[in-house]
Structure formats: structure tokens, C-alpha cells
Amino acid sequence: MQLAEKQELVRLLNLYQADLLMDNDNNIREAAKHSEKKWEGTYKIGVKAQYEHARVIAAKLSVEIGKSVKSYYEL
């Protein structure tokens, strides 16, 4: 995978994480509507797991990208 591809994937994963945070907020609001009977709400499941999975992959790619960035002395 080339550097530009890694950068684009990290960018897309960050956008995906932002979408998942919005889904989480929606889940919280839905749960508040059904405080007594939470099973009646409509939730997106697996948000936390998906968020963590995207976070781990983005972090790994960010480390790889960081290794390819040259300091002033290496130019």
C-alpha cells in the first residue's frame, strides 16, 4: 500500500468514526425515549466495536505514515 493510499484510508476511517459517534448519539437519544422499556427502541448495534476497530486500524496506519515522514535533517 502506497503512502497516499494509507493517508486516504486514515481520512476515510476518521470520517467513519465520526459517523459512528453520531449513531451512538442517536442510540442514546432513542434509549432516553424508552427509559422504562429499552427493548422497544430501534438501535444501531455494534457501534462501539466498529468504532474501536476503525480506531485500531487508523492508529496502525498513522504509525506507518509517521515512519515515512522525514525530519528536516533527513531531507
mmCIF file with all atom_site columns, N, CA and C in Angstrom:
data_model
loop_
_atom_site.group_PDB
_atom_site.id
_atom_site.type_symbol
_atom_site.label_atom_id
_atom_site.label_alt_id
_atom_site.label_comp_id
_atom_site.label_asym_id
_atom_site.label_entity_id
_atom_site.label_seq_id
_atom_site.pdbx_PDB_ins_code
_atom_site.Cartn_x
_atom_site.Cartn_y
_atom_site.Cartn_z
_atom_site.occupancy
_atom_site.B_iso_or_equiv
_atom_site.pdbx_formal_charge
_atom_site.auth_seq_id
_atom_site.auth_comp_id
_atom_site.auth_asym_id
_atom_site.auth_atom_id
_atom_site.pdbx_PDB_model_num
ATOM 1   N N  . MET A 1 1  ? 0.850   -1.169 0.000  1.00 0.00 ? 1  MET A N  1
ATOM 2   C CA . MET A 1 1  ? 0.000   0.000  0.000  1.00 0.00 ? 1  MET A CA 1
ATOM 3   C C  . MET A 1 1  ? 0.903   1.241  0.000  1.00 0.00 ? 1  MET A C  1
ATOM 4   N N  . GLN A 1 2  ? 0.614   2.151  -0.888 1.00 0.00 ? 2  GLN A N  1
ATOM 5   C CA . GLN A 1 2  ? 1.406   3.376  -1.019 1.00 0.00 ? 2  GLN A CA 1
ATOM 6   C C  . GLN A 1 2  ? 1.020   4.386  0.066  1.00 0.00 ? 2  GLN A C  1
ATOM 7   N N  . LEU A 1 3  ? 1.905   5.354  0.278  1.00 0.00 ? 3  LEU A N  1
ATOM 8   C CA . LEU A 1 3  ? 1.696   6.366  1.303  1.00 0.00 ? 3  LEU A CA 1
ATOM 9   C C  . LEU A 1 3  ? 0.383   7.124  1.094  1.00 0.00 ? 3  LEU A C  1
ATOM 10  N N  . ALA A 1 4  ? 0.108   7.522  -0.133 1.00 0.00 ? 4  ALA A N  1
ATOM 11  C CA . ALA A 1 4  ? -1.127  8.273  -0.417 1.00 0.00 ? 4  ALA A CA 1
ATOM 12  C C  . ALA A 1 4  ? -2.366  7.427  -0.118 1.00 0.00 ? 4  ALA A C  1
ATOM 13  N N  . GLU A 1 5  ? -2.290  6.150  -0.393 1.00 0.00 ? 5  GLU A N  1
ATOM 14  C CA . GLU A 1 5  ? -3.418  5.250  -0.107 1.00 0.00 ? 5  GLU A CA 1
ATOM 15  C C  . GLU A 1 5  ? -3.640  5.121  1.396  1.00 0.00 ? 5  GLU A C  1
ATOM 16  N N  . LYS A 1 6  ? -2.557  5.029  2.145  1.00 0.00 ? 6  LYS A N  1
ATOM 17  C CA . LYS A 1 6  ? -2.664  4.958  3.605  1.00 0.00 ? 6  LYS A CA 1
ATOM 18  C C  . LYS A 1 6  ? -3.278  6.237  4.164  1.00 0.00 ? 6  LYS A C  1
ATOM 19  N N  . GLN A 1 7  ? -2.842  7.380  3.636  1.00 0.00 ? 7  GLN A N  1
ATOM 20  C CA . GLN A 1 7  ? -3.374  8.658  4.099  1.00 0.00 ? 7  GLN A CA 1
ATOM 21  C C  . GLN A 1 7  ? -4.869  8.755  3.816  1.00 0.00 ? 7  GLN A C  1
ATOM 22  N N  . GLU A 1 8  ? -5.277  8.323  2.629  1.00 0.00 ? 8  GLU A N  1
ATOM 23  C CA . GLU A 1 8  ? -6.695  8.375  2.268  1.00 0.00 ? 8  GLU A CA 1
ATOM 24  C C  . GLU A 1 8  ? -7.511  7.430  3.146  1.00 0.00 ? 8  GLU A C  1
ATOM 25  N N  . LEU A 1 9  ? -6.967  6.269  3.425  1.00 0.00 ? 9  LEU A N  1
ATOM 26  C CA . LEU A 1 9  ? -7.682  5.311  4.273  1.00 0.00 ? 9  LEU A CA 1
ATOM 27  C C  . LEU A 1 9  ? -7.839  5.850  5.695  1.00 0.00 ? 9  LEU A C  1
ATOM 28  N N  . VAL A 1 10 ? -6.820  6.482  6.224  1.00 0.00 ? 10 VAL A N  1
ATOM 29  C CA . VAL A 1 10 ? -6.914  7.080  7.561  1.00 0.00 ? 10 VAL A CA 1
ATOM 30  C C  . VAL A 1 10 ? -7.976  8.180  7.561  1.00 0.00 ? 10 VAL A C  1
ATOM 31  N N  . ARG A 1 11 ? -7.998  8.983  6.509  1.00 0.00 ? 11 ARG A N  1
ATOM 32  C CA . ARG A 1 11 ? -9.003  10.046 6.407  1.00 0.00 ? 11 ARG A CA 1
ATOM 33  C C  . ARG A 1 11 ? -10.411 9.456  6.385  1.00 0.00 ? 11 ARG A C  1
ATOM 34  N N  . LEU A 1 12 ? -10.607 8.408  5.592  1.00 0.00 ? 12 LEU A N  1
ATOM 35  C CA . LEU A 1 12 ? -11.921 7.775  5.500  1.00 0.00 ? 12 LEU A CA 1
ATOM 36  C C  . LEU A 1 12 ? -12.316 7.099  6.811  1.00 0.00 ? 12 LEU A C  1
ATOM 37  N N  . LEU A 1 13 ? -11.367 6.485  7.476  1.00 0.00 ? 13 LEU A N  1
ATOM 38  C CA . LEU A 1 13 ? -11.657 5.859  8.765  1.00 0.00 ? 13 LEU A CA 1
ATOM 39  C C  . LEU A 1 13 ? -12.054 6.905  9.804  1.00 0.00 ? 13 LEU A C  1
ATOM 40  N N  . ASN A 1 14 ? -11.420 8.063  9.768  1.00 0.00 ? 14 ASN A N  1
ATOM 41  C CA . ASN A 1 14 ? -11.789 9.140  10.693 1.00 0.00 ? 14 ASN A CA 1
ATOM 42  C C  . ASN A 1 14 ? -13.212 9.628  10.417 1.00 0.00 ? 14 ASN A C  1
ATOM 43  N N  . LEU A 1 15 ? -13.585 9.726  9.146  1.00 0.00 ? 15 LEU A N  1
ATOM 44  C CA . LEU A 1 15 ? -14.960 10.108 8.795  1.00 0.00 ? 15 LEU A CA 1
ATOM 45  C C  . LEU A 1 15 ? -15.943 9.044  9.261  1.00 0.00 ? 15 LEU A C  1
ATOM 46  N N  . TYR A 1 16 ? -15.563 7.782  9.095  1.00 0.00 ? 16 TYR A N  1
ATOM 47  C CA . TYR A 1 16 ? -16.404 6.674  9.530  1.00 0.00 ? 16 TYR A CA 1
ATOM 48  C C  . TYR A 1 16 ? -16.603 6.720  11.043 1.00 0.00 ? 16 TYR A C  1
ATOM 49  N N  . GLN A 1 17 ? -15.542 7.026  11.781 1.00 0.00 ? 17 GLN A N  1
ATOM 50  C CA . GLN A 1 17 ? -15.648 7.136  13.225 1.00 0.00 ? 17 GLN A CA 1
ATOM 51  C C  . GLN A 1 17 ? -16.591 8.277  13.613 1.00 0.00 ? 17 GLN A C  1
ATOM 52  N N  . ALA A 1 18 ? -16.539 9.379  12.889 1.00 0.00 ? 18 ALA A N  1
ATOM 53  C CA . ALA A 1 18 ? -17.450 10.495 13.173 1.00 0.00 ? 18 ALA A CA 1
ATOM 54  C C  . ALA A 1 18 ? -18.900 10.062 12.947 1.00 0.00 ? 18 ALA A C  1
ATOM 55  N N  . ASP A 1 19 ? -19.144 9.302  11.890 1.00 0.00 ? 19 ASP A N  1
ATOM 56  C CA . ASP A 1 19 ? -20.489 8.776  11.641 1.00 0.00 ? 19 ASP A CA 1
ATOM 57  C C  . ASP A 1 19 ? -20.933 7.847  12.768 1.00 0.00 ? 19 ASP A C  1
ATOM 58  N N  . LEU A 1 20 ? -20.015 7.035  13.254 1.00 0.00 ? 20 LEU A N  1
ATOM 59  C CA . LEU A 1 20 ? -20.349 6.118  14.341 1.00 0.00 ? 20 LEU A CA 1
ATOM 60  C C  . LEU A 1 20 ? -20.666 6.879  15.627 1.00 0.00 ? 20 LEU A C  1
ATOM 61  N N  . LEU A 1 21 ? -19.976 7.982  15.860 1.00 0.00 ? 21 LEU A N  1
ATOM 62  C CA . LEU A 1 21 ? -20.284 8.797  17.040 1.00 0.00 ? 21 LEU A CA 1
ATOM 63  C C  . LEU A 1 21 ? -21.687 9.392  16.930 1.00 0.00 ? 21 LEU A C  1
ATOM 64  N N  . MET A 1 22 ? -22.087 9.772  15.719 1.00 0.00 ? 22 MET A N  1
ATOM 65  C CA . MET A 1 22 ? -23.460 10.263 15.528 1.00 0.00 ? 22 MET A CA 1
ATOM 66  C C  . MET A 1 22 ? -24.472 9.138  15.771 1.00 0.00 ? 22 MET A C  1
ATOM 67  N N  . ASP A 1 23 ? -24.145 7.924  15.304 1.00 0.00 ? 23 ASP A N  1
ATOM 68  C CA . ASP A 1 23 ? -25.016 6.777  15.566 1.00 0.00 ? 23 ASP A CA 1
ATOM 69  C C  . ASP A 1 23 ? -25.135 6.517  17.058 1.00 0.00 ? 23 ASP A C  1
ATOM 70  N N  . ASN A 1 24 ? -24.020 6.671  17.773 1.00 0.00 ? 24 ASN A N  1
ATOM 71  C CA . ASN A 1 24 ? -24.043 6.481  19.220 1.00 0.00 ? 24 ASN A CA 1
ATOM 72  C C  . ASN A 1 24 ? -24.945 7.512  19.892 1.00 0.00 ? 24 ASN A C  1
ATOM 73  N N  . ASP A 1 25 ? -24.852 8.762  19.445 1.00 0.00 ? 25 ASP A N  1
ATOM 74  C CA . ASP A 1 25 ? -25.721 9.810  19.992 1.00 0.00 ? 25 ASP A CA 1
ATOM 75  C C  . ASP A 1 25 ? -27.193 9.493  19.725 1.00 0.00 ? 25 ASP A C  1
ATOM 76  N N  . ASN A 1 26 ? -27.469 8.993  18.529 1.00 0.00 ? 26 ASN A N  1
ATOM 77  C CA . ASN A 1 26 ? -28.844 8.601  18.199 1.00 0.00 ? 26 ASN A CA 1
ATOM 78  C C  . ASN A 1 26 ? -29.319 7.456  19.100 1.00 0.00 ? 26 ASN A C  1
ATOM 79  N N  . ASN A 1 27 ? -28.436 6.503  19.360 1.00 0.00 ? 27 ASN A N  1
ATOM 80  C CA . ASN A 1 27 ? -28.784 5.398  20.258 1.00 0.00 ? 27 ASN A CA 1
ATOM 81  C C  . ASN A 1 27 ? -29.099 5.916  21.665 1.00 0.00 ? 27 ASN A C  1
ATOM 82  N N  . ILE A 1 28 ? -28.314 6.882  22.125 1.00 0.00 ? 28 ILE A N  1
ATOM 83  C CA . ILE A 1 28 ? -28.535 7.444  23.462 1.00 0.00 ? 28 ILE A CA 1
ATOM 84  C C  . ILE A 1 28 ? -29.882 8.162  23.516 1.00 0.00 ? 28 ILE A C  1
ATOM 85  N N  . ARG A 1 29 ? -30.181 8.947  22.485 1.00 0.00 ? 29 ARG A N  1
ATOM 86  C CA . ARG A 1 29 ? -31.475 9.631  22.441 1.00 0.00 ? 29 ARG A CA 1
ATOM 87  C C  . ARG A 1 29 ? -32.631 8.636  22.374 1.00 0.00 ? 29 ARG A C  1
ATOM 88  N N  . GLU A 1 30 ? -32.460 7.576  21.603 1.00 0.00 ? 30 GLU A N  1
ATOM 89  C CA . GLU A 1 30 ? -33.506 6.546  21.488 1.00 0.00 ? 30 GLU A CA 1
ATOM 90  C C  . GLU A 1 30 ? -33.713 5.854  22.832 1.00 0.00 ? 30 GLU A C  1
ATOM 91  N N  . ALA A 1 31 ? -32.639 5.588  23.535 1.00 0.00 ? 31 ALA A N  1
ATOM 92  C CA . ALA A 1 31 ? -32.749 4.947  24.843 1.00 0.00 ? 31 ALA A CA 1
ATOM 93  C C  . ALA A 1 31 ? -33.462 5.861  25.836 1.00 0.00 ? 31 ALA A C  1
ATOM 94  N N  . ALA A 1 32 ? -33.245 7.164  25.725 1.00 0.00 ? 32 ALA A N  1
ATOM 95  C CA . ALA A 1 32 ? -33.912 8.108  26.625 1.00 0.00 ? 32 ALA A CA 1
ATOM 96  C C  . ALA A 1 32 ? -35.426 8.126  26.384 1.00 0.00 ? 32 ALA A C  1
ATOM 97  N N  . LYS A 1 33 ? -35.843 7.918  25.143 1.00 0.00 ? 33 LYS A N  1
ATOM 98  C CA . LYS A 1 33 ? -37.273 7.878  24.819 1.00 0.00 ? 33 LYS A CA 1
ATOM 99  C C  . LYS A 1 33 ? -37.955 6.675  25.449 1.00 0.00 ? 33 LYS A C  1
ATOM 100 N N  . HIS A 1 34 ? -37.198 5.595  25.596 1.00 0.00 ? 34 HIS A N  1
ATOM 101 C CA . HIS A 1 34 ? -37.748 4.337  26.097 1.00 0.00 ? 34 HIS A CA 1
ATOM 102 C C  . HIS A 1 34 ? -37.059 3.945  27.398 1.00 0.00 ? 34 HIS A C  1
ATOM 103 N N  . SER A 1 35 ? -37.024 4.860  28.349 1.00 0.00 ? 35 SER A N  1
ATOM 104 C CA . SER A 1 35 ? -36.259 4.621  29.574 1.00 0.00 ? 35 SER A CA 1
ATOM 105 C C  . SER A 1 35 ? -36.774 3.422  30.369 1.00 0.00 ? 35 SER A C  1
ATOM 106 N N  . GLU A 1 36 ? -38.055 3.170  30.316 1.00 0.00 ? 36 GLU A N  1
ATOM 107 C CA . GLU A 1 36 ? -38.612 2.036  31.061 1.00 0.00 ? 36 GLU A CA 1
ATOM 108 C C  . GLU A 1 36 ? -38.533 0.734  30.279 1.00 0.00 ? 36 GLU A C  1
ATOM 109 N N  . LYS A 1 37 ? -38.669 0.821  28.955 1.00 0.00 ? 37 LYS A N  1
ATOM 110 C CA . LYS A 1 37 ? -38.684 -0.380 28.104 1.00 0.00 ? 37 LYS A CA 1
ATOM 111 C C  . LYS A 1 37 ? -37.680 -0.197 26.965 1.00 0.00 ? 37 LYS A C  1
ATOM 112 N N  . LYS A 1 38 ? -36.395 -0.315 27.282 1.00 0.00 ? 38 LYS A N  1
ATOM 113 C CA . LYS A 1 38 ? -35.347 -0.061 26.298 1.00 0.00 ? 38 LYS A CA 1
ATOM 114 C C  . LYS A 1 38 ? -35.433 -0.987 25.089 1.00 0.00 ? 38 LYS A C  1
ATOM 115 N N  . TRP A 1 39 ? -36.006 -2.163 25.235 1.00 0.00 ? 39 TRP A N  1
ATOM 116 C CA . TRP A 1 39 ? -36.106 -3.107 24.128 1.00 0.00 ? 39 TRP A CA 1
ATOM 117 C C  . TRP A 1 39 ? -37.049 -2.611 23.035 1.00 0.00 ? 39 TRP A C  1
ATOM 118 N N  . GLU A 1 40 ? -37.854 -1.599 23.325 1.00 0.00 ? 40 GLU A N  1
ATOM 119 C CA . GLU A 1 40 ? -38.775 -1.076 22.321 1.00 0.00 ? 40 GLU A CA 1
ATOM 120 C C  . GLU A 1 40 ? -38.102 -0.100 21.357 1.00 0.00 ? 40 GLU A C  1
ATOM 121 N N  . GLY A 1 41 ? -36.917 0.338  21.667 1.00 0.00 ? 41 GLY A N  1
ATOM 122 C CA . GLY A 1 41 ? -36.223 1.293  20.809 1.00 0.00 ? 41 GLY A CA 1
ATOM 123 C C  . GLY A 1 41 ? -35.605 0.627  19.596 1.00 0.00 ? 41 GLY A C  1
ATOM 124 N N  . THR A 1 42 ? -35.305 1.429  18.603 1.00 0.00 ? 42 THR A N  1
ATOM 125 C CA . THR A 1 42 ? -34.605 0.962  17.412 1.00 0.00 ? 42 THR A CA 1
ATOM 126 C C  . THR A 1 42 ? -33.179 1.492  17.483 1.00 0.00 ? 42 THR A C  1
ATOM 127 N N  . TYR A 1 43 ? -32.233 0.580  17.612 1.00 0.00 ? 43 TYR A N  1
ATOM 128 C CA . TYR A 1 43 ? -30.840 0.953  17.821 1.00 0.00 ? 43 TYR A CA 1
ATOM 129 C C  . TYR A 1 43 ? -29.963 0.401  16.706 1.00 0.00 ? 43 TYR A C  1
ATOM 130 N N  . LYS A 1 44 ? -28.867 1.094  16.451 1.00 0.00 ? 44 LYS A N  1
ATOM 131 C CA . LYS A 1 44 ? -27.831 0.538  15.588 1.00 0.00 ? 44 LYS A CA 1
ATOM 132 C C  . LYS A 1 44 ? -26.889 -0.229 16.506 1.00 0.00 ? 44 LYS A C  1
ATOM 133 N N  . ILE A 1 45 ? -26.752 -1.505 16.260 1.00 0.00 ? 45 ILE A N  1
ATOM 134 C CA . ILE A 1 45 ? -25.950 -2.333 17.157 1.00 0.00 ? 45 ILE A CA 1
ATOM 135 C C  . ILE A 1 45 ? -24.489 -2.394 16.705 1.00 0.00 ? 45 ILE A C  1
ATOM 136 N N  . GLY A 1 46 ? -23.614 -2.657 17.640 1.00 0.00 ? 46 GLY A N  1
ATOM 137 C CA . GLY A 1 46 ? -22.195 -2.839 17.359 1.00 0.00 ? 46 GLY A CA 1
ATOM 138 C C  . GLY A 1 46 ? -21.420 -1.556 17.132 1.00 0.00 ? 46 GLY A C  1
ATOM 139 N N  . VAL A 1 47 ? -21.972 -0.435 17.539 1.00 0.00 ? 47 VAL A N  1
ATOM 140 C CA . VAL A 1 47 ? -21.319 0.853  17.278 1.00 0.00 ? 47 VAL A CA 1
ATOM 141 C C  . VAL A 1 47 ? -19.959 0.925  17.973 1.00 0.00 ? 47 VAL A C  1
ATOM 142 N N  . LYS A 1 48 ? -19.910 0.525  19.223 1.00 0.00 ? 48 LYS A N  1
ATOM 143 C CA . LYS A 1 48 ? -18.645 0.618  19.969 1.00 0.00 ? 48 LYS A CA 1
ATOM 144 C C  . LYS A 1 48 ? -17.579 -0.281 19.350 1.00 0.00 ? 48 LYS A C  1
ATOM 145 N N  . ALA A 1 49 ? -17.939 -1.493 18.991 1.00 0.00 ? 49 ALA A N  1
ATOM 146 C CA . ALA A 1 49 ? -16.981 -2.421 18.392 1.00 0.00 ? 49 ALA A CA 1
ATOM 147 C C  . ALA A 1 49 ? -16.472 -1.895 17.047 1.00 0.00 ? 49 ALA A C  1
ATOM 148 N N  . GLN A 1 50 ? -17.380 -1.365 16.240 1.00 0.00 ? 50 GLN A N  1
ATOM 149 C CA . GLN A 1 50 ? -16.984 -0.815 14.937 1.00 0.00 ? 50 GLN A CA 1
ATOM 150 C C  . GLN A 1 50 ? -16.071 0.395  15.119 1.00 0.00 ? 50 GLN A C  1
ATOM 151 N N  . TYR A 1 51 ? -16.402 1.246  16.093 1.00 0.00 ? 51 TYR A N  1
ATOM 152 C CA . TYR A 1 51 ? -15.587 2.430  16.365 1.00 0.00 ? 51 TYR A CA 1
ATOM 153 C C  . TYR A 1 51 ? -14.175 2.012  16.779 1.00 0.00 ? 51 TYR A C  1
ATOM 154 N N  . GLU A 1 52 ? -14.091 1.059  17.697 1.00 0.00 ? 52 GLU A N  1
ATOM 155 C CA . GLU A 1 52 ? -12.781 0.603  18.179 1.00 0.00 ? 52 GLU A CA 1
ATOM 156 C C  . GLU A 1 52 ? -11.979 -0.059 17.061 1.00 0.00 ? 52 GLU A C  1
ATOM 157 N N  . HIS A 1 53 ? -12.648 -0.821 16.219 1.00 0.00 ? 53 HIS A N  1
ATOM 158 C CA . HIS A 1 53 ? -11.969 -1.481 15.106 1.00 0.00 ? 53 HIS A CA 1
ATOM 159 C C  . HIS A 1 53 ? -11.383 -0.431 14.162 1.00 0.00 ? 53 HIS A C  1
ATOM 160 N N  . ALA A 1 54 ? -12.169 0.576  13.810 1.00 0.00 ? 54 ALA A N  1
ATOM 161 C CA . ALA A 1 54 ? -11.679 1.646  12.940 1.00 0.00 ? 54 ALA A CA 1
ATOM 162 C C  . ALA A 1 54 ? -10.540 2.412  13.609 1.00 0.00 ? 54 ALA A C  1
ATOM 163 N N  . ARG A 1 55 ? -10.645 2.619  14.930 1.00 0.00 ? 55 ARG A N  1
ATOM 164 C CA . ARG A 1 55 ? -9.606  3.342  15.664 1.00 0.00 ? 55 ARG A CA 1
ATOM 165 C C  . ARG A 1 55 ? -8.277  2.595  15.622 1.00 0.00 ? 55 ARG A C  1
ATOM 166 N N  . VAL A 1 56 ? -8.324  1.286  15.819 1.00 0.00 ? 56 VAL A N  1
ATOM 167 C CA . VAL A 1 56 ? -7.098  0.481  15.832 1.00 0.00 ? 56 VAL A CA 1
ATOM 168 C C  . VAL A 1 56 ? -6.426  0.493  14.459 1.00 0.00 ? 56 VAL A C  1
ATOM 169 N N  . ILE A 1 57 ? -7.218  0.322  13.414 1.00 0.00 ? 57 ILE A N  1
ATOM 170 C CA . ILE A 1 57 ? -6.651  0.316  12.066 1.00 0.00 ? 57 ILE A CA 1
ATOM 171 C C  . ILE A 1 57 ? -6.071  1.688  11.727 1.00 0.00 ? 57 ILE A C  1
ATOM 172 N N  . ALA A 1 58 ? -6.802  2.757  12.047 1.00 0.00 ? 58 ALA A N  1
ATOM 173 C CA . ALA A 1 58 ? -6.312  4.112  11.765 1.00 0.00 ? 58 ALA A CA 1
ATOM 174 C C  . ALA A 1 58 ? -5.026  4.389  12.546 1.00 0.00 ? 58 ALA A C  1
ATOM 175 N N  . ALA A 1 59 ? -4.959  3.935  13.784 1.00 0.00 ? 59 ALA A N  1
ATOM 176 C CA . ALA A 1 59 ? -3.754  4.154  14.594 1.00 0.00 ? 59 ALA A CA 1
ATOM 177 C C  . ALA A 1 59 ? -2.554  3.420  13.998 1.00 0.00 ? 59 ALA A C  1
ATOM 178 N N  . LYS A 1 60 ? -2.754  2.195  13.560 1.00 0.00 ? 60 LYS A N  1
ATOM 179 C CA . LYS A 1 60 ? -1.677  1.412  12.958 1.00 0.00 ? 60 LYS A CA 1
ATOM 180 C C  . LYS A 1 60 ? -1.176  2.091  11.683 1.00 0.00 ? 60 LYS A C  1
ATOM 181 N N  . LEU A 1 61 ? -2.107  2.523  10.844 1.00 0.00 ? 61 LEU A N  1
ATOM 182 C CA . LEU A 1 61 ? -1.718  3.193  9.610  1.00 0.00 ? 61 LEU A CA 1
ATOM 183 C C  . LEU A 1 61 ? -1.032  4.525  9.892  1.00 0.00 ? 61 LEU A C  1
ATOM 184 N N  . SER A 1 62 ? -1.483  5.240  10.913 1.00 0.00 ? 62 SER A N  1
ATOM 185 C CA . SER A 1 62 ? -0.871  6.517  11.267 1.00 0.00 ? 62 SER A CA 1
ATOM 186 C C  . SER A 1 62 ? 0.575   6.331  11.703 1.00 0.00 ? 62 SER A C  1
ATOM 187 N N  . VAL A 1 63 ? 0.856   5.244  12.409 1.00 0.00 ? 63 VAL A N  1
ATOM 188 C CA . VAL A 1 63 ? 2.238   4.946  12.805 1.00 0.00 ? 63 VAL A CA 1
ATOM 189 C C  . VAL A 1 63 ? 3.084   4.682  11.561 1.00 0.00 ? 63 VAL A C  1
ATOM 190 N N  . GLU A 1 64 ? 2.532   3.912  10.623 1.00 0.00 ? 64 GLU A N  1
ATOM 191 C CA . GLU A 1 64 ? 3.263   3.638  9.383  1.00 0.00 ? 64 GLU A CA 1
ATOM 192 C C  . GLU A 1 64 ? 3.514   4.922  8.600  1.00 0.00 ? 64 GLU A C  1
ATOM 193 N N  . ILE A 1 65 ? 2.524   5.792  8.547  1.00 0.00 ? 65 ILE A N  1
ATOM 194 C CA . ILE A 1 65 ? 2.687   7.073  7.852  1.00 0.00 ? 65 ILE A CA 1
ATOM 195 C C  . ILE A 1 65 ? 3.753   7.910  8.558  1.00 0.00 ? 65 ILE A C  1
ATOM 196 N N  . GLY A 1 66 ? 3.707   7.931  9.883  1.00 0.00 ? 66 GLY A N  1
ATOM 197 C CA . GLY A 1 66 ? 4.677   8.696  10.658 1.00 0.00 ? 66 GLY A CA 1
ATOM 198 C C  . GLY A 1 66 ? 6.106   8.244  10.416 1.00 0.00 ? 66 GLY A C  1
ATOM 199 N N  . LYS A 1 67 ? 6.299   6.961  10.193 1.00 0.00 ? 67 LYS A N  1
ATOM 200 C CA . LYS A 1 67 ? 7.643   6.441  9.924  1.00 0.00 ? 67 LYS A CA 1
ATOM 201 C C  . LYS A 1 67 ? 8.173   6.921  8.585  1.00 0.00 ? 67 LYS A C  1
ATOM 202 N N  . SER A 1 68 ? 7.283   7.234  7.663  1.00 0.00 ? 68 SER A N  1
ATOM 203 C CA . SER A 1 68 ? 7.730   7.671  6.334  1.00 0.00 ? 68 SER A CA 1
ATOM 204 C C  . SER A 1 68 ? 7.918   9.185  6.248  1.00 0.00 ? 68 SER A C  1
ATOM 205 N N  . VAL A 1 69 ? 7.473   9.914  7.273  1.00 0.00 ? 69 VAL A N  1
ATOM 206 C CA . VAL A 1 69 ? 7.664   11.370 7.286  1.00 0.00 ? 69 VAL A CA 1
ATOM 207 C C  . VAL A 1 69 ? 9.111   11.661 7.658  1.00 0.00 ? 69 VAL A C  1
ATOM 208 N N  . LYS A 1 70 ? 9.731   12.498 6.849  1.00 0.00 ? 70 LYS A N  1
ATOM 209 C CA . LYS A 1 70 ? 11.152  12.817 7.065  1.00 0.00 ? 70 LYS A CA 1
ATOM 210 C C  . LYS A 1 70 ? 11.297  14.108 7.850  1.00 0.00 ? 70 LYS A C  1
ATOM 211 N N  . SER A 1 71 ? 12.257  14.100 8.772  1.00 0.00 ? 71 SER A N  1
ATOM 212 C CA . SER A 1 71 ? 12.552  15.328 9.509  1.00 0.00 ? 71 SER A CA 1
ATOM 213 C C  . SER A 1 71 ? 13.418  16.231 8.632  1.00 0.00 ? 71 SER A C  1
ATOM 214 N N  . TYR A 1 72 ? 13.632  17.436 9.099  1.00 0.00 ? 72 TYR A N  1
ATOM 215 C CA . TYR A 1 72 ? 14.437  18.410 8.357  1.00 0.00 ? 72 TYR A CA 1
ATOM 216 C C  . TYR A 1 72 ? 15.835  17.860 8.064  1.00 0.00 ? 72 TYR A C  1
ATOM 217 N N  . TYR A 1 73 ? 16.396  17.144 9.020  1.00 0.00 ? 73 TYR A N  1
ATOM 218 C CA . TYR A 1 73 ? 17.768  16.646 8.877  1.00 0.00 ? 73 TYR A CA 1
ATOM 219 C C  . TYR A 1 73 ? 17.866  15.470 7.908  1.00 0.00 ? 73 TYR A C  1
ATOM 220 N N  . GLU A 1 74 ? 16.765  14.821 7.644  1.00 0.00 ? 74 GLU A N  1
ATOM 221 C CA . GLU A 1 74 ? 16.787  13.663 6.743  1.00 0.00 ? 74 GLU A CA 1
ATOM 222 C C  . GLU A 1 74 ? 16.507  14.036 5.294  1.00 0.00 ? 74 GLU A C  1
ATOM 223 N N  . LEU A 1 75 ? 16.125  15.272 5.050  1.00 0.00 ? 75 LEU A N  1
ATOM 224 C CA . LEU A 1 75 ? 15.784  15.684 3.681  1.00 0.00 ? 75 LEU A CA 1
ATOM 225 C C  . LEU A 1 75 ? 16.973  15.813 2.791  1.00 0.00 ? 75 LEU A C  1
#
